[in-house]
Coordinates of N, CA and C in Angstrom, one line a residue:
X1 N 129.6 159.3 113.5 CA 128.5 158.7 112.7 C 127.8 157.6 113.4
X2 N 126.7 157.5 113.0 CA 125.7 156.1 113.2 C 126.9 154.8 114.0
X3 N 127.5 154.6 112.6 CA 128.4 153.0 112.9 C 129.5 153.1 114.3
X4 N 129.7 154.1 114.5 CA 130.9 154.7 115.5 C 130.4 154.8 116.2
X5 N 129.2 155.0 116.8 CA 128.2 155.3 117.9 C 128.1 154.1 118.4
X6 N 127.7 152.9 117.3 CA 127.0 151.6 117.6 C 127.7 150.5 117.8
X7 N 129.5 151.1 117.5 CA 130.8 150.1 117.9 C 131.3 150.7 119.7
X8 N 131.0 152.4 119.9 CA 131.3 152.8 121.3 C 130.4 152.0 121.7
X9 N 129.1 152.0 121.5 CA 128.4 151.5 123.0 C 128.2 150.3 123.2
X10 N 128.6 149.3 122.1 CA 128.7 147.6 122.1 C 129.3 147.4 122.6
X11 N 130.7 148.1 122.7 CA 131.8 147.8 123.4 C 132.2 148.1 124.5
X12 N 131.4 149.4 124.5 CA 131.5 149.7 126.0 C 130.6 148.7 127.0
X13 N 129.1 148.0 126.4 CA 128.3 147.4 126.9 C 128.9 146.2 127.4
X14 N 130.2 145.5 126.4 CA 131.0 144.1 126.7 C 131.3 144.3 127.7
X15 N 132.5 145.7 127.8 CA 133.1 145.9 128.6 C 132.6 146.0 130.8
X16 N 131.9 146.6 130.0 CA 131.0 147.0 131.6 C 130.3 145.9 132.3
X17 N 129.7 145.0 131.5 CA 129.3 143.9 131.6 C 130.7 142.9 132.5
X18 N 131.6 142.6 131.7 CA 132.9 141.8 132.1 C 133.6 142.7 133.2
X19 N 133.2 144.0 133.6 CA 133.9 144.8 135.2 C 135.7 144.6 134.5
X20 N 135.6 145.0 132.8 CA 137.3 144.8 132.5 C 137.5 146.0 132.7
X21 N 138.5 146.3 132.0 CA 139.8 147.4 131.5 C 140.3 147.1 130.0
X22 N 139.8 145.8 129.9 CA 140.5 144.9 128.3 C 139.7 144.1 127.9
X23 N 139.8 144.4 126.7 CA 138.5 143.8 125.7 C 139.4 143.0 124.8
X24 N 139.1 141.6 124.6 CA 140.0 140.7 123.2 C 138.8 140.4 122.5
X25 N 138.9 141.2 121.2 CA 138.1 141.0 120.1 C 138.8 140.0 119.2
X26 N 138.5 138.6 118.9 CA 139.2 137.9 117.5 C 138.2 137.9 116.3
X27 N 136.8 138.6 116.2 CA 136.2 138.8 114.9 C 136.6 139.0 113.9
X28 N 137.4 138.5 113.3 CA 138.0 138.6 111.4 C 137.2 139.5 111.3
X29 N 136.1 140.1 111.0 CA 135.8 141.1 110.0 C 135.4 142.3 111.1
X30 N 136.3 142.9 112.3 CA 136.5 143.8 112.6 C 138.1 144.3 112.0
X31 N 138.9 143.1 111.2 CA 140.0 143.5 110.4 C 139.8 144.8 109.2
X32 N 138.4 144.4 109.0 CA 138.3 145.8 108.1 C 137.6 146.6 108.7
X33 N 137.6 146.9 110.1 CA 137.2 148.3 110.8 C 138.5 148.4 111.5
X34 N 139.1 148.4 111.4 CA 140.5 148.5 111.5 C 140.8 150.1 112.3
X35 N 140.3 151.0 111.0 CA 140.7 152.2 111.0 C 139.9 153.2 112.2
X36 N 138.6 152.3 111.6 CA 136.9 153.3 112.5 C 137.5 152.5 113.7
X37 N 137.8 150.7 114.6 CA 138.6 150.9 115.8 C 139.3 151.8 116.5
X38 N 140.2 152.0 115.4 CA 141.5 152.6 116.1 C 141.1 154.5 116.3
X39 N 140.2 154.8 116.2 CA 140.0 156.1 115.6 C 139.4 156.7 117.4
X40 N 138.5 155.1 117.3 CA 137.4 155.2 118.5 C 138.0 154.5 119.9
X41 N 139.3 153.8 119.6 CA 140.3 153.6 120.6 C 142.1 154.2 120.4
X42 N 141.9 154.8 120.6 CA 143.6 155.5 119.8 C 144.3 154.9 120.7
X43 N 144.4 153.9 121.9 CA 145.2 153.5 122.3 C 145.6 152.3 122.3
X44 N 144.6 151.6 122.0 CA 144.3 149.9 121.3 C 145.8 149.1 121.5
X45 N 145.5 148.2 121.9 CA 147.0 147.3 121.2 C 146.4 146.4 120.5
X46 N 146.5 146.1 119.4 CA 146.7 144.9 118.7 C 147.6 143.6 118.2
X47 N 146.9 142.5 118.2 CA 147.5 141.3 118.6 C 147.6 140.5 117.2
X48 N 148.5 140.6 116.1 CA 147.7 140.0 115.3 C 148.5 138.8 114.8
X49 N 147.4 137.7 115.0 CA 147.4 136.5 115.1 C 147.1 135.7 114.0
X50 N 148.5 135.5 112.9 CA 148.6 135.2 111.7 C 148.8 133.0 111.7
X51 N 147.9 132.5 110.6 CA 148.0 131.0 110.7 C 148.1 131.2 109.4
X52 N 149.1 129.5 108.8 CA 149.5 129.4 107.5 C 148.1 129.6 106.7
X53 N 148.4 130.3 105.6 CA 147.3 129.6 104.8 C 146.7 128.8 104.1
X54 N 147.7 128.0 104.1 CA 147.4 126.4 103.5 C 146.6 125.7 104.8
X55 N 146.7 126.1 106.2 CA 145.6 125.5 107.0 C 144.6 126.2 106.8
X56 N 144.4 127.4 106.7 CA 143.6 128.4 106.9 C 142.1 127.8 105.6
X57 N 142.9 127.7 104.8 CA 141.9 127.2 103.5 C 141.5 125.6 103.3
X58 N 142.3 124.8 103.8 CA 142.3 123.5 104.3 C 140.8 123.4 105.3
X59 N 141.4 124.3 106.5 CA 140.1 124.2 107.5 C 138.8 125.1 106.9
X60 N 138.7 126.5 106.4 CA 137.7 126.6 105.5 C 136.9 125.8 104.5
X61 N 137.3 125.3 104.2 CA 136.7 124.2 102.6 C 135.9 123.2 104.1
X62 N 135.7 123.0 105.3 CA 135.1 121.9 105.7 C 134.0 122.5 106.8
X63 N 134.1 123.6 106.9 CA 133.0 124.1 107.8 C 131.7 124.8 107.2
X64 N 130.7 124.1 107.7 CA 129.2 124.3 107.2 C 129.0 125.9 106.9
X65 N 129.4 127.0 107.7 CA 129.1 128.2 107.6 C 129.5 128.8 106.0
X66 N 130.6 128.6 105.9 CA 130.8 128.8 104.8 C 130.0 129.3 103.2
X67 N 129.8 128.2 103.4 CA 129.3 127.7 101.6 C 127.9 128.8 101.7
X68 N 127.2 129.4 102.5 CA 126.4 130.6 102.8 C 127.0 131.7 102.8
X69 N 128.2 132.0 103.1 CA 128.7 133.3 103.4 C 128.6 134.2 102.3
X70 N 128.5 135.2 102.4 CA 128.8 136.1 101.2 C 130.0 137.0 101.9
X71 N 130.9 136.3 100.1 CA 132.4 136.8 100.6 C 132.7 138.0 100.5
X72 N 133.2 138.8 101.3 CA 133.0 140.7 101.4 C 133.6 140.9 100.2
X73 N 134.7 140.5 99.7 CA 135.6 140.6 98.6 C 135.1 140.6 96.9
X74 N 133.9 139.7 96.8 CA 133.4 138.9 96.1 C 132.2 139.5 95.7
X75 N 131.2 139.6 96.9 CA 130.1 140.2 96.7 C 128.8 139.0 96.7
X76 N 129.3 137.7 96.2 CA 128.7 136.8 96.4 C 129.3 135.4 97.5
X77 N 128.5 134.5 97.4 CA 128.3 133.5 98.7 C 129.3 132.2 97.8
X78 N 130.2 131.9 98.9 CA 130.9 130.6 98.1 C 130.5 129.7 97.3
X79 N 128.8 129.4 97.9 CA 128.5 128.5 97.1 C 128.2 128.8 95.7
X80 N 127.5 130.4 95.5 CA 127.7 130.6 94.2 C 128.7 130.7 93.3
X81 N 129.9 130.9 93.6 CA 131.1 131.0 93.3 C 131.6 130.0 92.8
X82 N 131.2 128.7 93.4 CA 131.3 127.4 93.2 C 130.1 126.6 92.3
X83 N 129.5 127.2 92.4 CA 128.0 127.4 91.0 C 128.7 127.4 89.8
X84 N 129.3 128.5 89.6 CA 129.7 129.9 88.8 C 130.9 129.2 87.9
X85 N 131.7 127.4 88.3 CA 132.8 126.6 87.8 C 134.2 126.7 89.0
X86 N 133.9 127.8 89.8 CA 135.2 128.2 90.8 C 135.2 127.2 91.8
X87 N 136.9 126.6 92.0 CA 137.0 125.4 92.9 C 136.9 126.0 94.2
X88 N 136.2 124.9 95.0 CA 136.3 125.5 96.5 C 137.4 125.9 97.1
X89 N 138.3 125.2 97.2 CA 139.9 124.9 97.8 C 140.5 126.6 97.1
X90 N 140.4 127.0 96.2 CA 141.0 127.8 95.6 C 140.4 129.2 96.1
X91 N 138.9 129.0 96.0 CA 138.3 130.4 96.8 C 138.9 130.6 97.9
X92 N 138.8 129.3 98.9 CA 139.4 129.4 100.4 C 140.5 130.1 100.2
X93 N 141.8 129.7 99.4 CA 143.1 130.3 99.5 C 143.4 131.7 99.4
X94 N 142.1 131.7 98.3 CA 142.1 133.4 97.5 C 141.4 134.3 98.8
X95 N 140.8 133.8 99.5 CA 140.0 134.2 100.3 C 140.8 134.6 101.9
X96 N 141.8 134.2 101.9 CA 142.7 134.0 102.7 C 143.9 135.2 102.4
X97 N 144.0 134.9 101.4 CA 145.0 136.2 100.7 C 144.6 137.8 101.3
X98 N 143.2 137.4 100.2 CA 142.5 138.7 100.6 C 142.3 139.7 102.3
X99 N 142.0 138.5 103.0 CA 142.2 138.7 104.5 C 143.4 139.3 104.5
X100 N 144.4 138.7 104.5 CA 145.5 139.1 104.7 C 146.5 140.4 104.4
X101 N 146.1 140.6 103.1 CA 146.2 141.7 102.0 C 145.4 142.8 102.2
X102 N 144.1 142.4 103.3 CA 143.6 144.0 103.9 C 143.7 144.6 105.2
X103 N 144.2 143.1 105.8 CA 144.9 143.3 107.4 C 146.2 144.1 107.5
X104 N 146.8 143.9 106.4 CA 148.0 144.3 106.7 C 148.3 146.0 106.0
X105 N 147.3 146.3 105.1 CA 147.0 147.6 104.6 C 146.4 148.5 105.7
X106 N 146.0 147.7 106.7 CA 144.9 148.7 107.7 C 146.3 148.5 108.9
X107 N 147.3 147.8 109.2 CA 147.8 147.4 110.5 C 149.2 148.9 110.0
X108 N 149.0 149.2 108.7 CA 150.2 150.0 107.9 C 149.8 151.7 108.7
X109 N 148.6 151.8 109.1 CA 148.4 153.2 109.5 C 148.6 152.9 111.4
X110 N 149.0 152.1 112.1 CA 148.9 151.7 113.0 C 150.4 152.0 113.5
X111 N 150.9 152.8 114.8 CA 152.1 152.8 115.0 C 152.2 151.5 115.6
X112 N 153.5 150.7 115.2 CA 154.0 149.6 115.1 C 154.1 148.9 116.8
X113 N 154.8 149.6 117.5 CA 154.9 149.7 118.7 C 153.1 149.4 119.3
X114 N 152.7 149.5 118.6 CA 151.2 148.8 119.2 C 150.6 147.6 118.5
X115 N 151.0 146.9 117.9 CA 151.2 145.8 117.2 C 152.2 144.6 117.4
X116 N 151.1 143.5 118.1 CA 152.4 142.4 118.1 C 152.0 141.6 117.1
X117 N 152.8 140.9 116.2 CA 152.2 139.8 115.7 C 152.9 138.2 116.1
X118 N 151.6 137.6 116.3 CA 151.9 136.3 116.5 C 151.6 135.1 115.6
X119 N 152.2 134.3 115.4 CA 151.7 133.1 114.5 C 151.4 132.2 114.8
X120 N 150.5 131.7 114.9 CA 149.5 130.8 115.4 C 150.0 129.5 115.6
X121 N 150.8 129.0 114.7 CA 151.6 127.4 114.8 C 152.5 128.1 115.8
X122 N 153.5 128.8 115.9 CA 154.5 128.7 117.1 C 153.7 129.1 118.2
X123 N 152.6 130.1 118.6 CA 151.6 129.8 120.1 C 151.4 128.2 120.4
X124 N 150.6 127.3 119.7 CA 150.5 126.2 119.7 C 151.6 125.7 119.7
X125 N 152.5 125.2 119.6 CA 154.0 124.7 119.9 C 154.4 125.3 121.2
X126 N 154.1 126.5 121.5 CA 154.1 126.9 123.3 C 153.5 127.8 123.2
X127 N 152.2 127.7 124.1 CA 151.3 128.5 124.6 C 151.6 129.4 125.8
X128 N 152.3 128.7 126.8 CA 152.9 129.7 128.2 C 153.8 130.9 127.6
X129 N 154.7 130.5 126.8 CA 156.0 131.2 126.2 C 155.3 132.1 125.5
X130 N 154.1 132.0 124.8 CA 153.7 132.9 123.7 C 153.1 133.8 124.5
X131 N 151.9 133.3 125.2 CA 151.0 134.5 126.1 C 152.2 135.1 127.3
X132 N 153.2 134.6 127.6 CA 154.3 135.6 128.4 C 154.5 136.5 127.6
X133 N 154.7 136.4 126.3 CA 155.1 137.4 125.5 C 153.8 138.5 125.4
X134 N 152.8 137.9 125.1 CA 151.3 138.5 124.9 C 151.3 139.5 126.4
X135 N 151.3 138.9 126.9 CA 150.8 139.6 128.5 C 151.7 140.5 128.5
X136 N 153.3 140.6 128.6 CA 154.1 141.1 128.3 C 153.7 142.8 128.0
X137 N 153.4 142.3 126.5 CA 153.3 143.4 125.3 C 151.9 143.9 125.7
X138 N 151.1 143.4 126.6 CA 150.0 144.1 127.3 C 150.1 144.8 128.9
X139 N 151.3 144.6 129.2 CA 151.6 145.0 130.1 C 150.7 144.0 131.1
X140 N 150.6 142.8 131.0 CA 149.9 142.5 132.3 C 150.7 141.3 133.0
X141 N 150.0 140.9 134.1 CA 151.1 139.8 135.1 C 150.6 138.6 134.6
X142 N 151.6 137.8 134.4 CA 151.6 136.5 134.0 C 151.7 135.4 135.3
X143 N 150.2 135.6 135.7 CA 150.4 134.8 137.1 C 150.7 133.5 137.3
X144 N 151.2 132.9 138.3 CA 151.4 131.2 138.3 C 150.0 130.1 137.9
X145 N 148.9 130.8 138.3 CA 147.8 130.2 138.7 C 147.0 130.3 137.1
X146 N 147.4 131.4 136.4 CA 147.5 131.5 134.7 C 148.0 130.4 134.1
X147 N 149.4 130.5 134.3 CA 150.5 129.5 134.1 C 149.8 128.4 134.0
X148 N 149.2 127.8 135.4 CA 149.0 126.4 135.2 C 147.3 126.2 134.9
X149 N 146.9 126.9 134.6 CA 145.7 126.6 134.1 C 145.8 126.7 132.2
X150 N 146.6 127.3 131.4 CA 146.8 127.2 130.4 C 148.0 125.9 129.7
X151 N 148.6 125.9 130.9 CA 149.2 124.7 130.6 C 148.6 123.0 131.0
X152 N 147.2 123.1 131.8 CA 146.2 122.0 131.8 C 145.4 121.8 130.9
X153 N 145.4 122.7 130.0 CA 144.5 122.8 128.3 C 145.6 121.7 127.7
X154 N 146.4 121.6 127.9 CA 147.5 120.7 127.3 C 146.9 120.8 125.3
X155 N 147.8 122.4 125.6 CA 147.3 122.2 123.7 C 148.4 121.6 123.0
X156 N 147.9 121.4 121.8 CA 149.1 120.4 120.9 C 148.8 121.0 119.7
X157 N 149.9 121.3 118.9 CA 149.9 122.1 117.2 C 150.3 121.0 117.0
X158 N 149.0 120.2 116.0 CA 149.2 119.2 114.6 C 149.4 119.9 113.4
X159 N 150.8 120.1 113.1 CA 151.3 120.9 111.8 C 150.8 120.2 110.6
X160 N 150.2 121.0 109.7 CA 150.1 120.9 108.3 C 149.5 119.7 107.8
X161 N 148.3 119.8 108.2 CA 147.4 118.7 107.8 C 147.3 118.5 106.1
X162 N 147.5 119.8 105.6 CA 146.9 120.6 103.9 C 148.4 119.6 103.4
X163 N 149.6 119.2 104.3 CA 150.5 118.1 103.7 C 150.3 116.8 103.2
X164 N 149.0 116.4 104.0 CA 149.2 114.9 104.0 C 147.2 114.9 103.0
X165 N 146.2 116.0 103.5 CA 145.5 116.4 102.8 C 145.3 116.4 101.0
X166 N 145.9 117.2 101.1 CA 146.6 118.4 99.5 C 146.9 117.1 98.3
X167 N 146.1 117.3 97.5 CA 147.3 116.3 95.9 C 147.7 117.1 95.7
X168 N 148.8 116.4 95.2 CA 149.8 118.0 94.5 C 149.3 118.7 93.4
X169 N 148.4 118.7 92.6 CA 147.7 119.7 91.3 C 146.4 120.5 93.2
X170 N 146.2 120.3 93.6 CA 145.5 120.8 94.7 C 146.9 122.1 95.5
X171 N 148.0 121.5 95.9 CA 149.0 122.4 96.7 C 149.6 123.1 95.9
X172 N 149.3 122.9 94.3 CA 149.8 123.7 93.6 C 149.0 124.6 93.2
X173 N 147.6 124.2 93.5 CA 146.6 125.6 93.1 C 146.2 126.4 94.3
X174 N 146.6 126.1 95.6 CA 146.8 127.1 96.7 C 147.9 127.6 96.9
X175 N 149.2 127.5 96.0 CA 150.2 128.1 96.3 C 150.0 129.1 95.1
X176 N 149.7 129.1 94.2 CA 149.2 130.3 92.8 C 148.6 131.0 93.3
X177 N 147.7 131.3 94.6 CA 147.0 131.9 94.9 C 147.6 132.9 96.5
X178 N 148.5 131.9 97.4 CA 148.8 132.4 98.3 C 150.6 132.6 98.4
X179 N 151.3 132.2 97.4 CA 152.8 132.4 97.9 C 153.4 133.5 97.9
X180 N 153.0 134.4 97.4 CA 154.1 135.9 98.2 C 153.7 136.1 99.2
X181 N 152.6 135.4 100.1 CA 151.9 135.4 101.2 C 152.6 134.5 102.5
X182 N 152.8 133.7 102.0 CA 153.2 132.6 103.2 C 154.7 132.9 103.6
X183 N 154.8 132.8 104.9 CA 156.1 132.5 105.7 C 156.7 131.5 105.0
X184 N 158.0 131.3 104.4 CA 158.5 130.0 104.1 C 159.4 129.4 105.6

């Protein structure tokens, strides 16, 4: 069809462009082409790169794009939603759920063995250790010259901002929304 035509030759255009073999797509809303991906790459490995959602919605509620968005789920744009009496903090959470709740319905038709999942606070706690595993599970070489170029990013995981953030009538209304969800 049309859309499958217009995801081969985009991709093929990145690709050829970049002289790869491997394309890293992180677009959230290629999560719900999931299926039309995998259909149009049957060999795909996917990487999927899960963050709490108590940050997830924390850092949502503060970025400008947002409050425009029309939420796929919803049908309307946060800010209407937020029109409409609905707390921001709480769309974010629900909104997060949702992500989550259709990633993992679409990752269910996917043989496993092509699926790593990573979580985004322990990458950030070690970044070399995590992409060895990544490269790994991609089969690629984890060069020295890799090594020390990802370890001169000198990244740092500041855990759980939504802790010191959050009132508790606030952490208690993103956990109504996201706890059979979250890693304890």
């Amino acid at each position: 069809d049309d859309t499958t035509g217009c995801l081969v030759k985009k991709f093929g255009k990145i690709r050829r462009a970049a002289s790869a073999d491997i394309m890293l797509s992180k677009r959230t809303a290629n999560n719900r082409r999931l299926h039309l991906l995998d259909s149009i790459f049957p060999r795909a490995k996917y990487i999927h790169l899960i963050r709490d959602g108590r940050d997830v919605a924390n850092s949502l509620c503060s970025v400008e794009w947002w409050d425009d968005h029309v939420v796929w789920w919803d049908g309307r744009t946060a800010r209407q939603m937020e029109k409409d009496g609905e707390e921001r903090l709480k769309i974010c959470a629900r909104n997060w759920v949702n992500e989550v709740r259709e990633l993992d319905s679409r990752l269910m038709t996917i043989d496993k063995d092509r699926i790593l999942e990573v979580r985004f606070e322990q990458f950030l706690s070690d970044p070399v250790g995590s992409l060895e595993i990544i490269m790994e599970f991609l089969a690629l070489e984890m060069t020295d010259e890799y090594r020390r170029a990802i370890e001169s990013l000198e990244l740092v995981y500041r855990p759980r901002n939504w802790r010191v953030l959050f009132s508790p009538e606030q952490l208690d209304m993103v956990l109504a929304e996201q706890r059979e969800y979250l890693v304890k």
